[in-house]
Amino acid sequence: MIRVKKIITGFFILLLYQQCSLVGIHTHVQNPKKPGTYPKQTRAQMLLARQTPRRTCYDVNYYRLNLQLGFKKKFISGEVLIRSVLRNREDTIQLDLYKNLQINALRCNNELVPYRRDEGAVFVKLPGNITTGETFSIVVYYEGTVTQARRPPWNGGITWKKAGRSGVWAGVSCESEGAGIWWPNKDDVADEADSVDLLFTLPDKPTLNVVSNGVLKQTAQNPDNTKTLSWHVSYPINNYNLTFYLGDYQLITDTFVSSQNKTQIPLSYYVLPKHSSIAKNHFQQVKQQLTFYERVFGDYPWPRDGYKLVESPFEGMEHQTAIAYGSKFKNSVFGLDYIILHETAHEWWGNSVTAADLSDVWLQEGFATYAEALYIEATQGQQAYLTYMYWQRLSIKNKRPVVRPRGIRYFSTQDEDVYNKGSWVLHSLRNTIKNDSVFFDILKTFRKENHLKQIFSENFIELVNKKTGRDYDWFFRQYLYRREAPMLEYYWVGEYFYYKWKDTGVDFNKLPVELDFGSGRKTVYPDVFLQKLKVDDPTATGMYFPGDATYFGFVKNPHLVDE
Ligand SMILES: [Zn+2]
């Protein structure tokens, strides 16, 4: 998902960056005294977020959505087939479907079976003859008006607008809400189906089209003045990434040749007809971005299913192989389209490698946000990279740790630290390791080893320790699991510079901190107890904070030496 828009303009940021390399402004961090809270969980949220035996007892390997769309505003009807393997015998399993959608019938292995609904959970009684290790199929017949998205993609649901000759332009986004907002599924981010078919039947209006994930396999005209489009996803996919776009679309095609293995990857851009010429030109940047991401993160994850940008009635979302694009074909002050850059990075971070719980969503958002900065560095140089990082740093709030509690499915748009602080965790790690070949090898290996997997932050920490041959637990304890930014308290007495850490763990004394006293940089290892440094240069009156540093703040404390 994308960050909420900032009012600060790029020009202002550039100006600020050039003027404020002095301590106090440049290094300002917010460290609120009161920690941020998490919303009180409703029964519906608890049912959606928690891992229980009724969910872990089965593993979904296939979904087939066969839905009717576009006949009535926001109304969906149809059937969803869910094929799974039973891992442990439970009499009842849990599915998820928002309670405003009506279930007309539910079958398991072709038998009608009883079910009970409780908020967004659907508890299905399994027939007694299904045994452990066996594959079974459930079909849910349902219909209803899908919840309207209040502020897509951040507050998701269905977006339904009037546009074009067919009079409709619609789409869904549901990362925070869960896919149960529009179709019945096992809504657990740790369980992805291996493949999915999506069939949409719509009124047979000549201009009306439906675009979804994967590849369009077939368009069939039906005798009753309807048509059915069948899309197929041939890779594992998160449920919240499954989507559709309904509207008058014009297709622009192109090809990307993967630099790694020379595979030809189809590029498909579905846009409103009035935007076809501007889109053709604007989307030229895609190939350069894909080339860069392949170079640093490895092969494009979905060569069979291709890469698509689909003009959406909301700003953007990383729907696998069918990225929602609603950013009006404009580049930022950095000369590129941030939505394309960010959402494309999610094909690696989020879609290929997925956080097993939203608690660890920084593995998706922090990595995608840092990927943007890496692209800026590669195409515009180090100063532009540091400016970009500085812009991200301004938004860090430090109200909650980057890794959130598990099992609560918390992902708030008000709280962007999973994006910006997540990105700064990687920037800081790079500056602490101080060896770019090791650092980039970590990123590439992390992606390669976890392609198509659902993982936690611990998997990343383990790899960092293995690749560096050192223990970086102290680093991640501070930056991922502790909410406060490390603060360097300092004071000058004569020619001595006194310093110590505040808001860190006792083991945070391994972080090299470079200080620039105007007469050259010095590396120190601050501790939670007071240390002093004699500054030889008598003209040194201030201290500068190098831009290529790790994440921490400074605070001048006149009482430091008396304590
Ligand atoms: Zn994102």
XYZ file of C-alpha atoms and ligand atoms in Angstrom:
564
model
C 0.000 0.000 0.000
C 1.160 3.561 -0.547
C 1.887 6.194 2.076
C -0.645 8.915 2.774
C 0.143 12.031 0.713
C 2.401 14.668 2.207
C 1.765 18.372 1.964
C 5.463 19.194 2.119
C 6.691 19.913 -1.370
C 9.915 18.610 -2.758
C 11.271 22.096 -3.194
C 10.789 22.841 0.480
C 12.540 19.617 1.401
C 15.526 20.390 -0.785
C 15.802 23.854 0.718
C 15.565 22.510 4.252
C 18.129 19.849 3.579
C 20.697 22.316 2.333
C 20.232 24.723 5.202
C 19.931 22.461 8.161
C 22.855 20.148 8.431
C 23.557 21.661 11.858
C 22.684 19.736 14.967
C 19.211 20.394 16.272
C 17.306 20.793 13.066
C 18.649 18.176 10.759
C 18.806 15.582 13.509
C 15.452 16.389 15.006
C 13.556 13.255 15.940
C 10.165 12.955 17.536
C 10.271 10.852 20.676
C 6.845 11.299 22.262
C 6.700 10.542 26.004
C 3.454 8.678 25.620
C 3.518 5.571 23.476
C 0.870 5.129 20.815
C -1.923 2.744 21.642
C -3.556 0.067 19.541
C -7.287 0.155 18.871
C -9.419 -1.910 21.196
C -10.248 -5.064 19.366
C -13.829 -5.771 18.505
C -15.084 -9.344 18.399
C -15.062 -9.153 14.587
C -11.399 -8.085 14.555
C -10.408 -10.811 16.999
C -12.081 -13.436 14.855
C -10.288 -12.105 11.790
C -6.847 -11.659 13.335
C -6.261 -14.673 15.537
C -4.666 -17.936 14.602
C -6.846 -20.702 15.989
C -6.922 -24.467 15.367
C -10.022 -23.930 13.222
C -7.847 -21.989 10.765
C -4.457 -23.660 11.138
C -6.028 -27.116 10.691
C -6.281 -26.642 6.914
C -4.140 -25.278 4.112
C -5.778 -23.621 1.089
C -4.210 -24.439 -2.260
C -6.749 -23.133 -4.771
C -9.569 -20.592 -5.131
C -11.999 -20.221 -8.007
C -14.123 -17.087 -7.928
C -17.070 -17.151 -10.316
C -18.882 -13.853 -9.859
C -21.453 -11.619 -11.503
C -20.459 -7.975 -11.660
C -21.775 -4.682 -12.945
C -25.475 -5.453 -13.041
C -26.308 -3.402 -9.968
C -24.083 -0.823 -8.300
C -21.610 -2.406 -5.810
C -23.566 -5.672 -5.932
C -21.760 -8.984 -6.317
C -23.215 -12.483 -6.555
C -21.798 -15.861 -7.366
C -19.839 -18.750 -5.990
C -16.343 -19.290 -4.643
C -14.669 -22.692 -4.644
C -12.038 -23.228 -1.949
C -9.860 -26.322 -2.266
C -7.730 -27.211 0.739
C -5.793 -29.971 2.443
C -6.809 -30.956 5.959
C -3.704 -30.794 8.159
C -5.270 -31.792 11.491
C -8.713 -33.152 12.035
C -11.114 -30.530 13.431
C -14.899 -30.896 13.294
C -15.347 -27.238 12.364
C -13.221 -24.881 10.268
C -13.329 -21.088 9.953
C -13.830 -19.119 6.746
C -14.213 -15.351 6.544
C -16.890 -13.253 4.868
C -18.197 -9.877 6.000
C -21.574 -10.257 7.629
C -23.347 -7.836 5.254
C -22.876 -10.401 2.467
C -25.488 -13.121 2.430
C -24.651 -16.811 2.101
C -27.276 -18.699 0.108
C -25.770 -22.157 0.458
C -22.548 -23.849 1.395
C -21.357 -27.206 0.131
C -18.444 -29.363 1.158
C -17.439 -32.084 -1.322
C -20.820 -31.492 -3.022
C -22.860 -32.057 0.148
C -24.813 -29.236 1.728
C -23.219 -28.686 5.132
C -24.351 -26.684 8.179
C -22.533 -23.471 9.060
C -22.778 -20.775 11.702
C -21.930 -17.105 11.229
C -20.378 -14.935 13.914
C -19.458 -11.395 12.786
C -17.104 -11.900 9.805
C -16.379 -15.539 10.604
C -18.172 -18.462 8.999
C -17.825 -21.700 10.977
C -18.303 -24.654 8.666
C -19.032 -28.153 9.936
C -16.814 -30.599 8.097
C -18.286 -33.939 7.036
C -16.970 -36.704 9.289
C -15.424 -38.719 6.470
C -12.686 -36.175 5.625
C -9.426 -37.359 7.152
C -6.063 -35.738 7.812
C -4.018 -35.261 4.636
C -7.099 -35.352 2.430
C -8.030 -32.641 -0.101
C -11.547 -31.251 0.247
C -13.557 -28.580 -1.561
C -15.963 -26.026 -0.212
C -18.238 -23.955 -2.424
C -19.860 -20.838 -0.973
C -22.841 -19.365 -2.838
C -23.287 -15.751 -1.804
C -24.430 -12.265 -2.773
C -24.702 -8.731 -1.491
C -23.679 -5.106 -1.722
C -19.986 -4.704 -0.963
C -18.933 -2.114 1.623
C -18.046 1.209 0.034
C -14.376 2.171 0.470
C -14.181 5.314 2.578
C -10.666 6.314 1.607
C -9.151 3.763 -0.743
C -6.714 2.127 -0.606
C -6.158 2.976 3.089
C -9.751 2.366 4.146
C -10.758 -0.183 1.612
C -13.770 -1.869 0.107
C -15.349 -1.206 -3.250
C -14.935 2.048 -5.171
C -17.690 2.624 -7.687
C -17.665 5.645 -9.966
C -19.502 6.750 -13.059
C -17.284 7.024 -16.120
C -17.063 6.326 -19.794
C -19.613 5.019 -22.252
C -20.572 2.031 -20.124
C -21.101 4.362 -17.162
C -19.047 2.428 -14.635
C -15.502 2.486 -13.325
C -15.014 0.317 -10.243
C -12.401 -1.578 -8.244
C -11.635 -3.071 -4.833
C -8.802 -2.636 -2.328
C -8.765 -4.408 1.033
C -5.316 -4.863 2.599
C -6.369 -3.591 6.043
C -9.938 -4.890 5.929
C -9.238 -8.334 4.517
C -10.526 -10.001 1.373
C -13.667 -11.175 3.210
C -15.000 -7.701 2.513
C -15.907 -8.955 -0.990
C -15.446 -12.733 -1.275
C -15.441 -15.740 1.092
C -11.964 -17.068 1.849
C -9.604 -18.152 4.601
C -8.439 -14.670 5.434
C -5.038 -15.416 6.881
C -2.022 -13.699 5.293
C 0.120 -16.708 6.216
C -1.870 -19.007 3.913
C -1.701 -18.298 0.186
C -3.387 -20.378 -2.498
C -0.961 -21.782 -5.084
C -3.116 -20.657 -7.999
C -6.437 -18.881 -8.530
C -9.051 -18.621 -11.258
C -11.235 -15.524 -11.418
C -14.313 -15.605 -13.653
C -16.392 -12.473 -14.010
C -19.707 -12.320 -15.799
C -20.786 -8.814 -16.821
C -23.336 -7.117 -19.062
C -22.285 -7.532 -22.683
C -21.685 -3.841 -23.365
C -19.058 -3.458 -26.103
C -16.794 -1.080 -24.152
C -17.094 -2.706 -20.720
C -14.137 -4.769 -19.632
C -12.912 -6.422 -16.453
C -9.223 -6.668 -15.616
C -7.893 -8.912 -12.881
C -4.701 -10.613 -11.693
C -2.707 -12.960 -13.889
C -3.527 -13.719 -17.496
C -6.801 -13.376 -19.412
C -7.499 -16.913 -20.626
C -10.870 -16.548 -22.263
C -13.706 -14.187 -23.104
C -16.999 -15.985 -23.725
C -20.268 -14.492 -24.970
C -23.281 -15.951 -23.180
C -26.756 -16.371 -24.730
C -28.347 -14.027 -22.172
C -26.531 -10.847 -23.296
C -23.703 -11.278 -20.855
C -20.035 -12.129 -21.263
C -17.647 -14.042 -19.023
C -13.973 -13.179 -18.739
C -11.678 -15.772 -17.162
C -8.432 -14.652 -15.548
C -5.864 -17.101 -14.229
C -3.160 -16.568 -11.604
C -0.490 -19.258 -11.914
C 1.498 -18.354 -8.781
C 0.786 -18.155 -5.043
C -0.957 -14.885 -4.159
C -2.116 -13.066 -1.001
C -5.899 -12.832 -0.733
C -5.825 -9.025 -0.394
C -3.989 -8.851 -3.722
C -6.843 -10.477 -5.627
C -8.877 -7.772 -7.268
C -10.884 -6.642 -10.263
C -11.173 -3.422 -12.213
C -14.420 -2.848 -14.075
C -14.662 -0.133 -16.715
C -14.011 0.976 -20.282
C -10.403 -0.012 -20.699
C -8.030 0.324 -23.572
C -5.049 -2.015 -23.626
C -1.499 -0.892 -24.409
C 1.032 -3.705 -24.724
C 4.783 -3.789 -24.529
C 7.485 -6.296 -23.614
C 10.172 -6.289 -20.982
C 13.204 -8.472 -21.513
C 14.400 -9.718 -18.167
C 18.058 -8.840 -17.867
C 18.707 -11.885 -15.696
C 17.580 -14.747 -17.874
C 16.458 -12.995 -21.062
C 12.832 -14.078 -20.513
C 10.287 -11.934 -22.352
C 7.774 -10.578 -19.889
C 4.532 -9.111 -21.289
C 3.706 -5.610 -20.071
C 0.003 -4.680 -20.229
C -1.337 -1.247 -19.429
C -5.112 -0.918 -19.110
C -6.175 2.718 -19.143
C -9.273 4.764 -19.814
C -9.363 5.454 -23.590
C -8.867 9.212 -23.104
C -5.527 8.531 -21.393
C -4.039 6.083 -23.857
C -1.506 8.398 -25.481
C -0.330 10.036 -22.232
C -0.084 6.591 -20.589
C 1.954 5.133 -23.420
C 4.529 7.830 -22.902
C 4.385 8.023 -19.099
C 4.699 4.268 -18.544
C 8.000 4.146 -20.448
C 9.713 4.461 -17.042
C 8.461 0.997 -16.019
C 11.182 -0.883 -17.907
C 14.033 1.013 -16.284
C 12.522 0.417 -12.852
C 12.021 -3.305 -13.503
C 15.613 -3.561 -14.742
C 16.894 -1.920 -11.565
C 14.781 -4.035 -9.217
C 15.880 -7.209 -11.006
C 19.495 -6.161 -10.594
C 19.268 -5.550 -6.832
C 16.496 -7.963 -5.756
C 16.672 -10.731 -8.377
C 14.352 -11.913 -11.157
C 10.886 -10.457 -11.673
C 8.728 -12.844 -9.632
C 5.872 -13.514 -12.104
C 7.188 -13.961 -15.672
C 4.278 -16.236 -16.719
C 1.614 -13.847 -15.442
C 3.290 -10.699 -16.764
C 3.232 -7.179 -15.357
C 0.232 -4.864 -15.531
C -0.665 -1.326 -14.554
C -4.411 -0.753 -14.440
C -5.864 2.744 -14.189
C -7.851 2.666 -10.966
C -10.478 4.906 -9.363
C -8.111 5.257 -6.344
C -4.459 6.209 -6.058
C -2.612 2.910 -6.019
C -2.213 -0.579 -4.635
C 0.226 -3.413 -5.256
C -2.313 -5.976 -6.542
C -0.069 -8.780 -7.823
C 0.581 -8.484 -11.589
C -2.311 -5.970 -11.814
C -1.043 -2.894 -9.975
C -3.670 -0.240 -9.341
C -2.518 3.042 -10.840
C -4.484 6.218 -10.091
C -1.821 8.862 -9.934
C -2.804 10.950 -12.953
C 0.368 10.321 -15.002
C 2.489 12.810 -13.103
C 6.093 12.621 -11.982
C 7.317 13.902 -8.615
C 10.112 16.453 -8.153
C 12.506 13.539 -8.471
C 11.388 13.142 -12.084
C 9.600 9.807 -11.710
C 6.220 8.430 -10.749
C 6.334 7.462 -7.093
C 3.251 5.215 -7.359
C 4.786 3.093 -10.106
C 8.140 2.942 -8.300
C 6.639 1.996 -4.921
C 3.986 -0.460 -6.098
C 6.375 -2.185 -8.487
C 8.829 -2.746 -5.605
C 5.992 -4.594 -3.837
C 6.110 -7.320 -6.496
C 9.321 -8.331 -4.703
C 8.557 -7.067 -1.184
C 5.014 -8.016 -0.207
C 3.964 -10.221 -3.097
C 6.995 -12.479 -3.641
C 8.193 -12.222 -0.013
C 5.228 -11.739 2.328
C 5.021 -10.879 6.024
C 3.263 -13.761 7.798
C 1.379 -11.289 10.013
C 0.677 -7.557 9.581
C 2.829 -7.088 12.718
C 5.837 -7.462 10.397
C 4.473 -5.471 7.479
C 7.624 -3.312 7.486
C 9.161 -6.230 5.557
C 6.823 -5.103 2.781
C 6.392 -1.359 3.290
C 9.822 -0.527 4.733
C 11.566 -2.545 2.032
C 9.443 -1.021 -0.762
C 10.057 2.482 0.628
C 13.801 1.857 0.821
C 13.712 0.375 -2.706
C 12.528 3.798 -3.919
C 15.571 5.449 -2.350
C 17.920 2.852 -3.843
C 16.517 3.595 -7.286
C 17.059 7.323 -6.718
C 20.651 6.597 -5.668
C 21.305 4.450 -8.751
C 19.824 6.936 -11.200
C 20.537 10.322 -9.583
C 23.483 9.841 -7.268
C 24.242 9.823 -3.579
C 23.185 13.383 -2.762
C 19.725 12.764 -4.220
C 19.534 9.500 -2.250
C 20.370 11.306 1.007
C 17.800 14.001 0.251
C 15.213 11.302 -0.372
C 16.120 9.550 2.891
C 15.946 12.854 4.732
C 12.432 13.429 3.419
C 11.406 10.007 4.738
C 13.051 10.719 8.087
C 10.928 13.827 8.669
C 7.806 11.699 8.945
C 9.049 9.193 11.530
C 6.866 9.378 14.653
C 8.325 6.776 17.067
C 4.961 6.194 18.725
C 5.025 2.441 18.272
C 7.791 -0.051 17.532
C 8.289 -0.900 13.867
C 7.294 -4.509 14.598
C 3.809 -4.479 16.093
C 2.081 -7.040 18.306
C 1.141 -10.224 16.489
C -2.384 -11.503 16.047
C -4.156 -8.115 16.061
C -3.953 -7.282 12.348
C -2.998 -3.666 13.010
C -2.156 -1.508 9.994
C -3.016 2.144 10.479
C -2.680 4.795 7.830
C -2.064 7.375 10.546
C 1.092 5.590 11.511
C 3.657 5.479 8.743
C 6.659 4.228 10.686
C 6.444 0.835 8.956
C 7.255 2.785 5.782
C 9.700 5.510 6.760
C 11.326 4.129 9.878
C 11.352 0.722 8.198
C 13.311 2.282 5.352
C 15.657 3.986 7.837
C 16.262 0.648 9.582
C 17.688 -0.627 6.277
C 19.628 2.605 5.643
C 21.049 2.392 9.186
C 21.889 -1.278 8.796
C 23.758 -0.506 5.589
C 25.752 2.235 7.337
C 26.494 -0.023 10.306
C 27.645 -2.986 8.191
C 29.693 -0.539 6.106
C 30.141 -2.987 3.286
C 27.766 -2.534 0.373
C 28.532 -5.855 -1.242
C 27.541 -7.671 1.973
C 24.473 -5.464 2.438
C 23.171 -5.944 -1.113
C 23.936 -9.650 -0.945
C 21.706 -9.777 2.162
C 18.805 -8.113 0.310
C 19.101 -10.359 -2.731
C 19.515 -13.536 -0.680
C 16.616 -12.605 1.589
C 14.370 -12.262 -1.457
C 15.690 -15.436 -3.112
C 15.404 -17.636 -0.018
C 11.908 -16.398 0.826
C 10.305 -16.135 -2.618
C 6.686 -17.379 -2.266
C 7.050 -17.649 1.509
C 5.370 -15.913 4.427
C 7.960 -14.875 6.972
C 8.695 -12.820 10.092
C 11.345 -10.220 10.992
C 13.308 -12.921 12.821
C 14.041 -14.555 9.453
C 15.681 -11.340 8.276
C 17.698 -10.893 11.485
C 18.936 -14.469 11.251
C 20.138 -13.894 7.689
C 21.899 -10.622 8.609
C 23.743 -12.432 11.418
C 24.681 -15.284 9.123
C 25.878 -13.119 6.233
C 27.893 -10.728 8.386
C 29.186 -13.406 10.739
C 28.235 -11.075 13.602
C 25.394 -10.773 16.056
C 23.132 -7.847 15.140
C 20.369 -8.675 17.623
C 21.211 -5.508 19.622
C 20.627 -3.412 16.478
C 17.201 -4.884 15.696
C 16.138 -4.921 19.363
C 16.524 -1.153 19.305
C 15.235 -0.314 15.845
C 12.488 -2.878 15.370
C 11.200 -3.776 18.806
C 11.758 -0.597 20.836
C 9.665 2.379 19.883
C 11.967 5.266 20.884
C 14.701 6.605 18.658
C 18.145 6.440 20.281
C 19.017 9.929 21.580
C 22.615 11.048 21.972
C 22.795 13.387 24.971
C 25.821 15.642 24.752
C 27.500 18.681 26.257
C 30.728 20.613 25.812
C 33.019 21.441 28.746
C 36.104 23.250 27.506
C 37.757 21.125 24.900
C 35.895 18.022 26.000
C 32.831 16.669 24.319
C 30.682 14.537 26.682
C 28.114 12.098 25.399
C 25.912 9.147 26.299
C 22.858 7.297 24.964
C 19.340 7.899 26.197
C 16.384 5.694 25.228
C 18.478 2.699 24.254
C 19.115 -0.763 25.617
C 22.388 -1.368 27.484
C 23.741 -3.374 24.551
C 23.383 -0.542 22.064
C 27.058 0.391 22.556
C 28.083 -1.428 19.397
C 26.672 1.217 17.068
C 29.442 3.274 15.446
C 28.481 6.945 15.481
C 30.357 9.322 13.244
C 30.607 12.882 14.437
C 31.928 15.706 12.361
C 33.525 18.492 14.378
C 34.362 20.578 11.363
C 37.925 19.326 11.391
C 37.160 15.815 10.242
C 35.018 12.931 11.352
C 35.517 10.885 14.483
C 33.907 7.524 15.146
C 32.670 6.911 18.682
C 30.720 4.098 20.326
C 28.370 5.793 22.791
C 27.129 3.847 25.787
C 24.401 4.321 28.379
C 27.103 5.724 30.694
C 28.972 8.996 30.194
C 32.044 9.159 27.965
C 34.203 12.087 26.896
C 36.255 12.939 23.880
C 39.018 15.513 23.626
C 38.574 17.521 20.454
C 42.022 18.594 19.351
C 40.975 21.301 16.959
C 40.634 24.466 19.080
C 38.437 26.083 16.431
C 35.833 23.321 16.646
C 32.839 24.897 18.306
C 30.048 22.835 16.858
C 29.297 19.359 15.821
C 27.744 18.178 12.585
C 25.739 15.152 11.851
C 26.799 13.440 8.627
C 23.868 12.734 6.344
C 24.983 9.190 5.566
C 24.434 8.154 9.157
C 22.293 5.775 11.164
C 19.002 6.770 12.754
C 19.321 8.648 16.042
C 18.761 12.105 17.469
C 20.819 14.560 19.483
C 19.848 16.425 22.607
C 22.020 18.987 24.367
C 21.961 18.405 28.127
C 23.767 21.006 30.324
C 23.276 18.733 33.351
C 24.953 15.793 31.718
C 28.309 16.347 33.407
C 26.785 16.986 36.896
C 24.776 13.780 36.914
Zn 3.292 0.045 -0.014
